[in-house]
Amino acid sequence: MATQQFDGGVPFAIATTAQKLQLLELPSEVAALLDSPHPPRLHLKSSAPASDQPAYAVLCTPNKTFHLRQVQTSNSLFVTAPRDLDSHGNDIPVSATCAIASCPATLELHPSDASAVASLHEVLPVYDIVAGHVDATGNGKSRNHIFENLPLSDAECMAGWNELMAFELDESTYRPSVNALAQAWRSISAAALAEGIKLDSQFLTEDVVTAVADDGHPSAFTKAVLRYLSDGGQDVEGPWSCLDRARTVAFVGRTLLEAKQGSTGFLIAEFTDTWEDSLPEAWRKDAKLGVIEGTYEFPSETTIRLKSKDAAVASMQDAHTTKPSARKWHEKFAKTRKK
């Protein structure tokens, strides 16, 4: 062990065999989590390598993700530990500071801006409904398996999952197509009309789920849609639901535009009429273009369509032109709707 010692100074030594250590610099918010009375478990995850980018590692707290980056340092950086220096003869052993490792680089954490929606969009198969028949190929993966293999925190994964209205069915996970969403909403609206349910007031989730199941929609899918449309203050895991009226009206309008893809688009009058007819009676007056501002464009003076960039996203979702499906509630009560 090499030593340097000065009168009145602190004895310093360098171990002959250095340990292999890597220093990790923690942001204040992560350090605060670890210093809390009940520190959460942190996870190291990695992305799968892709043709356009190499794999990378991240550190995840319960609700945030940080990229790990190795940074070289130009200064000599040592990790030290207290040691007793070897004594000679009758000399008393001397306590010293000993360098047990040299770290020419450190790991830094940088907040990740990766999109959970985009990541889930890539890995989840599409659940589509065409002419009343389900068109979907399962992946044999549970939601937990999907989350464990995404380089994102659990909270970010769950937020993306809810945004896509993804769901589990028969040991597989799916994201619904725009066409499936349009048909599910028609069934929800018709079932609410038949049962006399006010969707923007508290109602038992199972009442709607059971009614919509008659149209062939899995309960997990229906619950995912209701969860997405629920009021922000609603406990989405509880037995009750309450839809956010403004959010739902905008969702229905956007979904209709996305499902009606094509260069010509909708006649504006036809679109607004269809939009109004797709809403509960008391909500019809809310169907105004202003609530979906920024999502549409006018190919001509009389037509409307989804904006090009949004049309590209809708295309990725493999949406088909909306086709009729079995709608027992809708057919039974359609004549009661005011035009």
Tab-separated table of C-alpha atoms in Angstrom:
chain	number	residue	atom	x	y	z
A	1	MET	CA	0.000	0.000	0.000
A	2	ALA	CA	1.530	3.289	-1.087
A	3	THR	CA	1.271	6.106	1.443
A	4	GLN	CA	1.866	9.805	1.719
A	5	GLN	CA	1.993	11.393	5.147
A	6	PHE	CA	2.693	14.934	6.287
A	7	ASP	CA	3.178	16.287	9.792
A	8	GLY	CA	-0.103	17.711	11.022
A	9	GLY	CA	-1.962	16.476	7.939
A	10	VAL	CA	-4.295	13.577	7.231
A	11	PRO	CA	-2.524	10.345	6.273
A	12	PHE	CA	-3.548	9.219	2.790
A	13	ALA	CA	-3.002	5.853	1.154
A	14	ILE	CA	-3.802	4.211	-2.170
A	15	ALA	CA	-4.750	0.542	-2.139
A	16	THR	CA	-2.512	-1.653	-4.258
A	17	THR	CA	-5.577	-3.494	-5.611
A	18	ALA	CA	-8.369	-1.131	-6.620
A	19	GLN	CA	-12.023	-2.132	-6.478
A	20	LYS	CA	-14.273	-1.727	-9.508
A	21	LEU	CA	-16.907	0.850	-8.608
A	22	GLN	CA	-19.209	3.110	-10.602
A	23	LEU	CA	-20.505	6.340	-9.087
A	24	LEU	CA	-24.096	7.397	-9.715
A	25	GLU	CA	-24.977	11.071	-9.259
A	26	LEU	CA	-28.561	11.409	-8.037
A	27	PRO	CA	-30.822	14.410	-8.744
A	28	SER	CA	-32.200	16.034	-5.609
A	29	GLU	CA	-35.694	14.597	-6.157
A	30	VAL	CA	-34.373	11.024	-6.361
A	31	ALA	CA	-32.122	11.545	-3.340
A	32	ALA	CA	-35.141	12.875	-1.417
A	33	LEU	CA	-37.074	9.706	-2.246
A	34	LEU	CA	-34.285	7.530	-0.865
A	35	ASP	CA	-34.060	9.672	2.275
A	36	SER	CA	-37.812	9.491	2.916
A	37	PRO	CA	-39.175	7.401	5.827
A	38	HIS	CA	-40.495	4.789	3.399
A	39	PRO	CA	-38.242	4.874	0.339
A	40	PRO	CA	-39.738	3.259	-2.776
A	41	ARG	CA	-38.046	0.589	-4.813
A	42	LEU	CA	-36.150	1.910	-7.833
A	43	HIS	CA	-35.825	-0.115	-11.011
A	44	LEU	CA	-33.151	-0.335	-13.670
A	45	LYS	CA	-34.636	-1.104	-17.076
A	46	SER	CA	-33.311	-1.243	-20.602
A	47	SER	CA	-34.833	-0.770	-24.010
A	48	ALA	CA	-34.738	-3.433	-26.668
A	49	PRO	CA	-32.204	-2.701	-29.430
A	50	ALA	CA	-33.729	-1.414	-32.660
A	51	SER	CA	-32.405	-0.995	-36.176
A	52	ASP	CA	-32.345	2.794	-35.852
A	53	GLN	CA	-31.021	3.077	-32.286
A	54	PRO	CA	-28.995	1.017	-29.791
A	55	ALA	CA	-30.371	-0.243	-26.496
A	56	TYR	CA	-30.145	2.133	-23.539
A	57	ALA	CA	-30.612	1.912	-19.771
A	58	VAL	CA	-32.933	3.928	-17.548
A	59	LEU	CA	-33.613	4.255	-13.839
A	60	CYS	CA	-37.278	4.386	-12.849
A	61	THR	CA	-38.879	5.782	-9.720
A	62	PRO	CA	-42.559	4.896	-9.195
A	63	ASN	CA	-43.626	7.769	-11.477
A	64	LYS	CA	-40.596	9.100	-13.381
A	65	THR	CA	-37.934	7.809	-15.740
A	66	PHE	CA	-34.310	8.946	-16.002
A	67	HIS	CA	-31.779	8.140	-18.706
A	68	LEU	CA	-28.410	6.862	-17.486
A	69	ARG	CA	-25.483	8.636	-19.135
A	70	GLN	CA	-21.803	8.014	-18.524
A	71	VAL	CA	-19.773	11.209	-18.230
A	72	GLN	CA	-15.976	11.273	-18.279
A	73	THR	CA	-14.203	13.491	-15.745
A	74	SER	CA	-10.885	15.250	-16.270
A	75	ASN	CA	-10.159	15.323	-12.531
A	76	SER	CA	-8.838	12.478	-10.414
A	77	LEU	CA	-11.809	11.079	-8.545
A	78	PHE	CA	-11.227	8.550	-5.779
A	79	VAL	CA	-13.555	6.543	-3.573
A	80	THR	CA	-12.044	6.381	-0.095
A	81	ALA	CA	-12.510	4.385	3.076
A	82	PRO	CA	-10.864	4.604	6.534
A	83	ARG	CA	-7.982	2.182	7.003
A	84	ASP	CA	-5.330	1.464	9.614
A	85	LEU	CA	-1.861	1.690	8.078
A	86	ASP	CA	0.543	-1.143	8.750
A	87	SER	CA	2.768	-0.434	11.734
A	88	HIS	CA	6.513	-1.071	11.844
A	89	GLY	CA	8.080	-2.497	14.929
A	90	ASN	CA	6.527	-1.073	18.042
A	91	ASP	CA	4.860	1.848	16.251
A	92	ILE	CA	1.169	2.365	16.938
A	93	PRO	CA	-0.990	1.749	13.801
A	94	VAL	CA	-2.009	5.010	12.161
A	95	SER	CA	-5.562	5.607	10.898
A	96	ALA	CA	-5.580	6.942	7.355
A	97	THR	CA	-7.859	7.707	4.444
A	98	CYS	CA	-7.369	5.057	1.787
A	99	ALA	CA	-8.357	5.322	-1.884
A	100	ILE	CA	-9.983	1.984	-2.696
A	101	ALA	CA	-11.123	2.851	-6.241
A	102	SER	CA	-10.512	5.377	-8.985
A	103	CYS	CA	-13.523	6.519	-11.024
A	104	PRO	CA	-12.610	8.203	-14.314
A	105	ALA	CA	-16.329	8.443	-15.206
A	106	THR	CA	-19.635	8.875	-13.385
A	107	LEU	CA	-23.220	8.045	-14.240
A	108	GLU	CA	-25.661	10.940	-14.431
A	109	LEU	CA	-29.454	10.813	-14.468
A	110	HIS	CA	-31.364	12.908	-16.997
A	111	PRO	CA	-35.192	13.079	-17.131
A	112	SER	CA	-36.626	11.052	-19.995
A	113	ASP	CA	-39.151	12.547	-22.406
A	114	ALA	CA	-40.074	9.186	-23.940
A	115	SER	CA	-43.765	8.737	-24.705
A	116	ALA	CA	-45.517	5.810	-23.055
A	117	VAL	CA	-48.334	6.131	-25.594
A	118	ALA	CA	-45.901	5.761	-28.502
A	119	SER	CA	-44.095	2.846	-26.846
A	120	LEU	CA	-47.314	0.971	-26.092
A	121	HIS	CA	-48.623	1.752	-29.569
A	122	GLU	CA	-45.684	-0.177	-31.011
A	123	VAL	CA	-45.973	-3.285	-28.848
A	124	LEU	CA	-49.746	-3.768	-28.496
A	125	PRO	CA	-51.685	-5.527	-31.274
A	126	VAL	CA	-54.807	-3.853	-32.646
A	127	TYR	CA	-58.287	-4.946	-31.606
A	128	ASP	CA	-60.568	-4.142	-34.534
A	129	ILE	CA	-64.211	-4.814	-35.374
A	130	VAL	CA	-65.118	-5.170	-39.043
A	131	ALA	CA	-68.695	-5.814	-40.151
A	132	GLY	CA	-69.586	-6.994	-36.657
A	133	HIS	CA	-66.672	-9.434	-36.400
A	134	VAL	CA	-63.578	-9.097	-34.223
A	135	ASP	CA	-60.304	-8.872	-36.121
A	136	ALA	CA	-57.442	-9.253	-33.632
A	137	THR	CA	-54.371	-11.413	-33.104
A	138	GLY	CA	-53.325	-11.880	-29.486
A	139	ASN	CA	-49.766	-11.462	-28.249
A	140	GLY	CA	-49.976	-13.829	-25.264
A	141	LYS	CA	-48.581	-11.118	-22.959
A	142	SER	CA	-50.132	-9.703	-19.805
A	143	ARG	CA	-50.172	-6.027	-18.915
A	144	ASN	CA	-47.572	-6.613	-16.205
A	145	HIS	CA	-45.270	-8.304	-18.716
A	146	ILE	CA	-45.655	-5.384	-21.128
A	147	PHE	CA	-44.899	-2.827	-18.399
A	148	GLU	CA	-41.865	-4.743	-17.122
A	149	ASN	CA	-40.310	-4.645	-20.579
A	150	LEU	CA	-40.870	-0.965	-21.337
A	151	PRO	CA	-38.109	1.490	-20.297
A	152	LEU	CA	-40.604	3.649	-18.401
A	153	SER	CA	-41.927	3.961	-14.854
A	154	ASP	CA	-45.063	2.083	-13.839
A	155	ALA	CA	-47.071	5.306	-13.473
A	156	GLU	CA	-46.071	6.489	-16.959
A	157	CYS	CA	-46.922	3.085	-18.421
A	158	MET	CA	-50.330	3.154	-16.742
A	159	ALA	CA	-51.052	6.679	-17.987
A	160	GLY	CA	-50.209	5.613	-21.550
A	161	TRP	CA	-52.281	2.447	-21.141
A	162	ASN	CA	-55.331	4.469	-20.094
A	163	GLU	CA	-54.776	7.020	-22.872
A	164	LEU	CA	-54.858	4.258	-25.501
A	165	MET	CA	-57.839	2.596	-23.779
A	166	ALA	CA	-55.822	-0.618	-23.847
A	167	PHE	CA	-57.153	-3.753	-22.170
A	168	GLU	CA	-56.436	-7.397	-21.368
A	169	LEU	CA	-58.462	-10.217	-22.899
A	170	ASP	CA	-57.847	-13.975	-22.901
A	171	GLU	CA	-54.241	-13.669	-21.665
A	172	SER	CA	-53.355	-11.068	-24.307
A	173	THR	CA	-53.253	-7.282	-24.405
A	174	TYR	CA	-54.712	-5.001	-27.079
A	175	ARG	CA	-55.231	-1.403	-28.137
A	176	PRO	CA	-58.574	-0.727	-29.843
A	177	SER	CA	-58.788	0.650	-33.364
A	178	VAL	CA	-60.717	3.834	-34.044
A	179	ASN	CA	-63.434	1.742	-35.654
A	180	ALA	CA	-63.754	-0.433	-32.535
A	181	LEU	CA	-63.941	2.689	-30.356
A	182	ALA	CA	-66.684	4.192	-32.520
A	183	GLN	CA	-68.768	1.026	-32.283
A	184	ALA	CA	-68.174	0.643	-28.543
A	185	TRP	CA	-69.324	4.218	-27.958
A	186	ARG	CA	-72.503	3.672	-29.984
A	187	SER	CA	-73.297	0.669	-27.809
A	188	ILE	CA	-72.556	2.586	-24.588
A	189	SER	CA	-74.747	5.504	-25.650
A	190	ALA	CA	-77.604	3.238	-26.761
A	191	ALA	CA	-77.430	1.148	-23.577
A	192	ALA	CA	-77.518	4.297	-21.437
A	193	LEU	CA	-80.588	5.486	-23.324
A	194	ALA	CA	-82.306	2.134	-22.889
A	195	GLU	CA	-81.548	1.961	-19.166
A	196	GLY	CA	-82.294	5.630	-18.496
A	197	ILE	CA	-78.718	6.260	-17.327
A	198	LYS	CA	-77.324	9.796	-17.234
A	199	LEU	CA	-73.722	9.292	-18.243
A	200	ASP	CA	-72.514	12.541	-16.648
A	201	SER	CA	-73.933	11.493	-13.261
A	202	GLN	CA	-72.893	8.636	-10.991
A	203	PHE	CA	-73.914	5.244	-12.382
A	204	LEU	CA	-72.924	1.660	-11.691
A	205	THR	CA	-70.243	0.685	-14.181
A	206	GLU	CA	-71.470	-2.906	-14.372
A	207	ASP	CA	-74.938	-1.771	-15.500
A	208	VAL	CA	-73.472	-0.349	-18.709
A	209	VAL	CA	-70.839	-3.065	-19.100
A	210	THR	CA	-73.475	-5.811	-18.898
A	211	ALA	CA	-75.761	-4.095	-21.401
A	212	VAL	CA	-72.944	-3.409	-23.864
A	213	ALA	CA	-71.809	-7.045	-23.622
A	214	ASP	CA	-74.971	-7.965	-25.548
A	215	ASP	CA	-73.360	-6.262	-28.544
A	216	GLY	CA	-70.277	-8.429	-28.207
A	217	HIS	CA	-67.938	-5.913	-26.558
A	218	PRO	CA	-65.683	-7.471	-23.868
A	219	SER	CA	-66.167	-6.009	-20.402
A	220	ALA	CA	-62.463	-5.092	-20.159
A	221	PHE	CA	-62.757	-3.055	-23.367
A	222	THR	CA	-65.904	-1.242	-22.234
A	223	LYS	CA	-64.342	-0.455	-18.851
A	224	ALA	CA	-61.240	0.925	-20.581
A	225	VAL	CA	-63.387	3.323	-22.621
A	226	LEU	CA	-65.404	4.407	-19.564
A	227	ARG	CA	-62.191	4.907	-17.591
A	228	TYR	CA	-60.763	7.132	-20.338
A	229	LEU	CA	-63.929	9.237	-20.488
A	230	SER	CA	-64.440	9.473	-16.724
A	231	ASP	CA	-64.478	12.689	-14.764
A	232	GLY	CA	-61.056	13.550	-13.352
A	233	GLY	CA	-62.258	13.276	-9.765
A	234	GLN	CA	-63.759	9.835	-10.262
A	235	ASP	CA	-62.225	6.743	-8.652
A	236	VAL	CA	-61.818	4.733	-11.847
A	237	GLU	CA	-61.123	1.532	-9.915
A	238	GLY	CA	-64.364	1.754	-7.939
A	239	PRO	CA	-67.808	0.353	-8.856
A	240	TRP	CA	-69.150	3.735	-10.001
A	241	SER	CA	-68.509	5.785	-13.124
A	242	CYS	CA	-69.283	9.345	-14.158
A	243	LEU	CA	-68.276	10.586	-17.597
A	244	ASP	CA	-66.737	13.985	-18.213
A	245	ARG	CA	-69.250	15.557	-20.577
A	246	ALA	CA	-66.853	17.901	-22.401
A	247	ARG	CA	-64.171	15.209	-22.751
A	248	THR	CA	-66.714	12.705	-24.073
A	249	VAL	CA	-68.217	15.096	-26.622
A	250	ALA	CA	-64.743	15.882	-27.987
A	251	PHE	CA	-63.821	12.176	-28.023
A	252	VAL	CA	-66.897	11.284	-30.072
A	253	GLY	CA	-66.211	14.050	-32.598
A	254	ARG	CA	-62.545	13.110	-33.040
A	255	THR	CA	-63.382	9.417	-33.296
A	256	LEU	CA	-65.926	10.043	-36.046
A	257	LEU	CA	-63.362	12.041	-38.028
A	258	GLU	CA	-60.643	9.423	-37.580
A	259	ALA	CA	-62.979	6.600	-38.579
A	260	LYS	CA	-64.000	8.496	-41.730
A	261	GLN	CA	-60.638	8.593	-43.466
A	262	GLY	CA	-60.199	9.639	-47.049
A	263	SER	CA	-59.120	12.547	-49.197
A	264	THR	CA	-62.622	13.995	-49.519
A	265	GLY	CA	-63.693	13.751	-45.875
A	266	PHE	CA	-67.172	14.393	-44.464
A	267	LEU	CA	-69.705	16.874	-45.691
A	268	ILE	CA	-69.687	19.365	-42.823
A	269	ALA	CA	-73.455	19.179	-42.368
A	270	GLU	CA	-73.363	15.369	-42.437
A	271	PHE	CA	-70.550	15.279	-39.880
A	272	THR	CA	-72.255	17.600	-37.397
A	273	ASP	CA	-75.550	15.705	-37.759
A	274	THR	CA	-73.793	12.365	-37.197
A	275	TRP	CA	-71.911	13.803	-34.235
A	276	GLU	CA	-75.099	15.103	-32.623
A	277	ASP	CA	-76.895	11.803	-33.235
A	278	SER	CA	-74.055	9.945	-31.513
A	279	LEU	CA	-74.511	11.875	-28.259
A	280	PRO	CA	-77.111	11.701	-25.483
A	281	GLU	CA	-80.049	13.987	-26.214
A	282	ALA	CA	-79.053	16.586	-23.611
A	283	TRP	CA	-75.546	16.822	-25.074
A	284	ARG	CA	-76.448	17.396	-28.731
A	285	LYS	CA	-75.996	21.167	-28.519
A	286	ASP	CA	-72.396	20.625	-27.321
A	287	ALA	CA	-71.325	19.191	-30.686
A	288	LYS	CA	-69.518	22.266	-31.990
A	289	LEU	CA	-66.326	22.345	-34.033
A	290	GLY	CA	-64.680	24.517	-31.409
A	291	VAL	CA	-64.411	21.588	-28.969
A	292	ILE	CA	-62.166	19.668	-31.396
A	293	GLU	CA	-60.228	22.723	-32.573
A	294	GLY	CA	-56.880	21.806	-34.099
A	295	THR	CA	-57.831	18.271	-35.128
A	296	TYR	CA	-59.581	18.999	-38.420
A	297	GLU	CA	-59.158	20.828	-41.709
A	298	PHE	CA	-61.435	21.815	-44.584
A	299	PRO	CA	-60.513	20.225	-47.950
A	300	SER	CA	-63.240	22.391	-49.492
A	301	GLU	CA	-65.857	24.891	-48.404
A	302	THR	CA	-68.352	22.112	-47.682
A	303	THR	CA	-66.215	19.234	-46.357
A	304	ILE	CA	-64.205	18.446	-43.234
A	305	ARG	CA	-61.581	15.820	-42.464
A	306	LEU	CA	-58.974	14.895	-39.878
A	307	LYS	CA	-55.783	16.921	-40.106
A	308	SER	CA	-53.070	15.183	-42.067
A	309	LYS	CA	-50.737	14.544	-39.119
A	310	ASP	CA	-53.595	13.059	-37.115
A	311	ALA	CA	-54.705	11.024	-40.109
A	312	ALA	CA	-51.263	9.416	-40.150
A	313	VAL	CA	-51.666	8.381	-36.516
A	314	ALA	CA	-55.132	7.038	-37.206
A	315	SER	CA	-53.758	5.068	-40.139
A	316	MET	CA	-51.198	3.456	-37.831
A	317	GLN	CA	-54.100	2.245	-35.712
A	318	ASP	CA	-55.385	0.251	-38.701
A	319	ALA	CA	-58.773	1.907	-38.503
A	320	HIS	CA	-61.359	0.993	-41.110
A	321	THR	CA	-64.269	3.012	-42.434
A	322	THR	CA	-67.014	2.687	-39.858
A	323	LYS	CA	-69.354	-0.172	-40.661
A	324	PRO	CA	-72.553	-1.160	-38.875
A	325	SER	CA	-72.437	-3.916	-36.282
A	326	ALA	CA	-75.092	-5.666	-34.270
A	327	ARG	CA	-76.605	-2.970	-32.071
A	328	LYS	CA	-79.603	-4.410	-30.244
A	329	TRP	CA	-80.087	-1.435	-27.956
A	330	HIS	CA	-79.501	1.061	-30.717
A	331	GLU	CA	-81.960	-0.567	-33.106
A	332	LYS	CA	-84.590	-0.862	-30.413
A	333	PHE	CA	-84.448	2.746	-29.320
A	334	ALA	CA	-83.166	4.623	-32.380
A	335	LYS	CA	-86.637	5.923	-33.183
A	336	THR	CA	-86.845	7.627	-29.805
A	337	ARG	CA	-83.942	9.927	-30.662
A	338	LYS	CA	-84.875	13.401	-31.826
A	339	LYS	CA	-83.330	14.442	-35.119
